[in-house]
Amino acid sequence: MSAARSRGMPRRTAVTPARAAIPLRWVVVSAVVLVMLAAAVTYLVTSGTAATGEPAARIAISGAALPALPAEGGDPAVGQQLPTLTGTSPSGEPVVIGPSGAPQVVAVMAHWCNHCQAEVPRIVDWLRTNDWPNGATLTTLSTAIDAARPNYPPSTWLAREGWTAPVLTDDAASSGLAALGIPSFPGFVFVNSDGTVAGRAVGELPMHQLAAMVAALR
């Protein structure tokens, strides 16, 4: 019995190969690369240019701000001079909203606003076959911009809808919105050729009503 048992294969003990030591210089290089990547991400988040390529907006405002549009009653801004907002488009080109010597409509839009998302294509469709009365122009204030909210960035949304009117990007404090006194979105400021405010409105406007308000400008 003992002889039969001895004919088995000898038991082998597994030997784990020793791991090669990582040179210290590679540890240092890896740490430096991680620090640089973290710094790059921080720069993209906090610098003047977002990852989408849209520059951080800065607005200069001259002239008196319009009083806030009340929920009821007359508009206290009627007859007041439109303040001048000077800034840039989403692509960084200069844009000015202010008295221009011609009747104009200033459309105030927020990218995450459901009513704005309904109003923009309505205006785009109407403009395919119509011109603004009185030779009026349309400019846009893109405001209340928030990368954490839907439909960001606003430039992509407006381009997708075929919006061709000049767009002024508001700053992080929505200073342009405050200067126009608009309390909700979408908002509209109707301006006479002499730069005075003829009226303001908020909410979705049917195109016949919007066109009629533009036709009343002088």
XYZ file of C-alpha atoms in Angstrom:
218
model
C 0.000 0.000 0.000
C 2.723 2.412 0.890
C 4.593 1.608 -2.329
C 1.478 2.279 -4.448
C 0.981 5.634 -2.822
C 4.522 6.628 -3.484
C 4.055 6.358 -7.251
C 1.882 9.513 -7.416
C 3.224 12.780 -8.884
C 4.991 14.896 -6.298
C 2.891 17.815 -5.036
C 3.984 21.137 -6.455
C 3.818 24.384 -4.587
C 2.759 27.431 -6.713
C 5.247 30.225 -6.667
C 3.965 33.776 -7.240
C 6.428 35.716 -9.329
C 7.735 38.833 -7.651
C 6.247 42.075 -9.020
C 8.641 44.456 -10.602
C 9.008 47.650 -8.632
C 7.629 50.790 -10.356
C 10.378 53.356 -10.767
C 9.825 56.467 -8.638
C 10.161 58.751 -11.647
C 7.039 57.216 -13.261
C 5.062 57.767 -10.083
C 6.078 61.422 -10.140
C 5.242 61.791 -13.858
C 1.798 60.225 -13.367
C 1.025 62.558 -10.490
C 2.041 65.588 -12.555
C -0.183 64.479 -15.470
C -3.190 64.065 -13.150
C -2.652 67.527 -11.705
C -2.458 69.023 -15.200
C -5.673 67.279 -16.287
C -7.480 68.544 -13.199
C -6.243 72.060 -13.877
C -7.439 71.868 -17.483
C -10.933 70.798 -16.419
C -11.060 73.589 -13.833
C -10.003 76.116 -16.467
C -12.758 75.040 -18.875
C -15.357 75.350 -16.135
C -14.240 78.667 -14.703
C -12.631 80.491 -17.602
C -14.255 82.964 -19.936
C -14.925 80.283 -22.567
C -17.215 77.390 -21.865
C -16.664 73.908 -23.269
C -19.345 74.653 -25.838
C -17.219 77.445 -27.293
C -19.607 80.207 -26.171
C -17.808 83.155 -24.565
C -18.808 84.299 -21.120
C -20.958 87.364 -21.657
C -20.230 90.849 -20.425
C -22.765 93.609 -20.924
C -22.375 97.362 -20.744
C -25.612 99.230 -20.039
C -26.101 102.932 -20.603
C -29.246 104.897 -19.918
C -31.868 104.392 -17.230
C -33.225 100.891 -16.679
C -36.897 100.400 -17.491
C -39.193 99.929 -14.495
C -40.434 96.389 -13.934
C -43.512 95.476 -15.947
C -46.378 95.014 -13.453
C -48.734 92.052 -13.616
C -51.701 94.408 -14.005
C -52.341 97.971 -15.061
C -50.519 100.260 -17.453
C -46.878 99.937 -18.442
C -44.824 102.595 -16.610
C -42.057 102.316 -19.227
C -44.186 103.712 -22.069
C -42.536 106.876 -23.396
C -39.239 106.128 -21.641
C -36.060 105.829 -23.679
C -34.847 102.303 -24.273
C -31.512 101.751 -22.486
C -28.575 100.633 -24.623
C -27.217 97.140 -24.019
C -23.830 96.450 -25.572
C -22.345 92.959 -25.581
C -21.654 89.981 -27.783
C -23.418 87.218 -29.649
C -22.870 83.556 -28.685
C -20.037 83.466 -31.238
C -18.395 86.555 -29.752
C -19.468 89.141 -32.339
C -20.528 92.626 -31.132
C -24.284 93.127 -30.672
C -26.137 96.233 -29.507
C -29.715 96.556 -28.310
C -30.783 100.178 -28.078
C -32.330 103.088 -29.981
C -31.632 102.530 -33.673
C -33.656 105.146 -35.567
C -36.154 102.503 -36.717
C -39.064 100.686 -35.066
C -37.952 97.501 -33.399
C -38.972 94.529 -31.314
C -36.701 93.163 -28.607
C -37.484 89.511 -27.877
C -36.341 88.238 -24.480
C -35.858 84.463 -24.450
C -34.620 81.824 -21.981
C -33.450 78.507 -23.411
C -35.162 76.397 -20.717
C -38.523 78.190 -20.943
C -41.244 75.980 -22.471
C -43.207 79.020 -23.671
C -40.098 80.384 -25.402
C -39.591 77.016 -27.071
C -43.139 77.290 -28.433
C -42.898 80.966 -29.439
C -39.583 80.844 -31.321
C -40.691 78.404 -34.068
C -43.976 80.295 -34.387
C -42.113 83.526 -35.170
C -39.677 81.716 -37.480
C -42.547 80.190 -39.483
C -44.321 83.544 -39.779
C -41.179 85.326 -40.977
C -40.734 82.825 -43.815
C -43.597 84.512 -45.669
C -43.916 87.890 -43.933
C -41.885 90.977 -43.093
C -42.230 93.016 -39.947
C -44.569 96.006 -40.476
C -43.058 99.490 -40.709
C -39.668 98.040 -41.581
C -39.204 97.108 -37.945
C -36.231 95.038 -36.853
C -36.021 92.152 -34.415
C -33.228 91.688 -31.894
C -32.920 89.080 -29.185
C -31.740 88.999 -25.593
C -30.765 85.456 -24.568
C -31.015 85.545 -20.800
C -31.238 83.448 -17.606
C -28.648 81.101 -19.113
C -28.029 78.009 -17.011
C -25.887 75.069 -18.131
C -27.680 72.819 -15.641
C -31.115 73.414 -17.190
C -32.640 71.885 -20.322
C -31.981 72.971 -23.891
C -28.499 74.302 -23.211
C -26.656 75.979 -24.881
C -29.152 78.544 -26.180
C -27.188 79.156 -29.393
C -27.669 75.521 -30.444
C -31.380 75.698 -29.741
C -31.884 78.952 -31.695
C -29.805 77.700 -34.632
C -31.805 74.470 -34.711
C -35.047 76.467 -34.924
C -33.708 78.667 -37.744
C -33.658 81.859 -35.648
C -31.756 84.454 -37.685
C -32.278 87.629 -35.619
C -29.192 89.035 -33.882
C -28.722 87.564 -30.398
C -27.172 89.405 -27.458
C -26.042 87.035 -24.703
C -26.906 88.250 -21.205
C -24.378 88.038 -18.396
C -24.467 85.676 -15.425
C -26.388 88.215 -13.327
C -29.021 88.738 -16.079
C -28.207 92.454 -16.077
C -29.784 92.940 -19.499
C -33.023 91.365 -18.332
C -33.134 93.677 -15.323
C -32.468 96.722 -17.525
C -35.467 95.859 -19.705
C -37.735 95.247 -16.690
C -39.113 91.972 -18.037
C -40.422 89.678 -15.256
C -41.004 86.435 -17.199
C -40.458 84.710 -20.524
C -40.873 85.130 -23.358
C -40.860 88.899 -23.120
C -41.197 91.601 -25.763
C -40.254 95.268 -25.797
C -41.812 97.342 -28.596
C -39.775 100.421 -29.464
C -40.621 103.429 -31.653
C -38.152 104.820 -34.171
C -37.222 107.612 -31.726
C -36.085 105.006 -29.197
C -39.034 105.374 -26.839
C -40.859 102.344 -25.481
C -44.321 101.872 -26.965
C -45.180 98.922 -24.755
C -44.087 95.563 -23.387
C -45.645 92.122 -23.144
C -44.823 88.736 -21.651
C -45.984 85.220 -22.480
C -46.788 83.552 -25.758
C -48.316 85.993 -28.257
C -50.282 84.873 -31.311
C -48.577 86.137 -34.445
C -51.497 88.334 -35.501
C -51.311 90.120 -32.132
C -47.536 90.444 -32.279
C -47.658 91.811 -35.842
C -50.412 94.275 -34.894
C -48.332 95.652 -32.033
C -45.393 96.137 -34.381
C -47.642 97.807 -36.972
C -48.675 100.371 -34.328
C -45.075 101.537 -33.876
C -44.185 104.895 -35.350
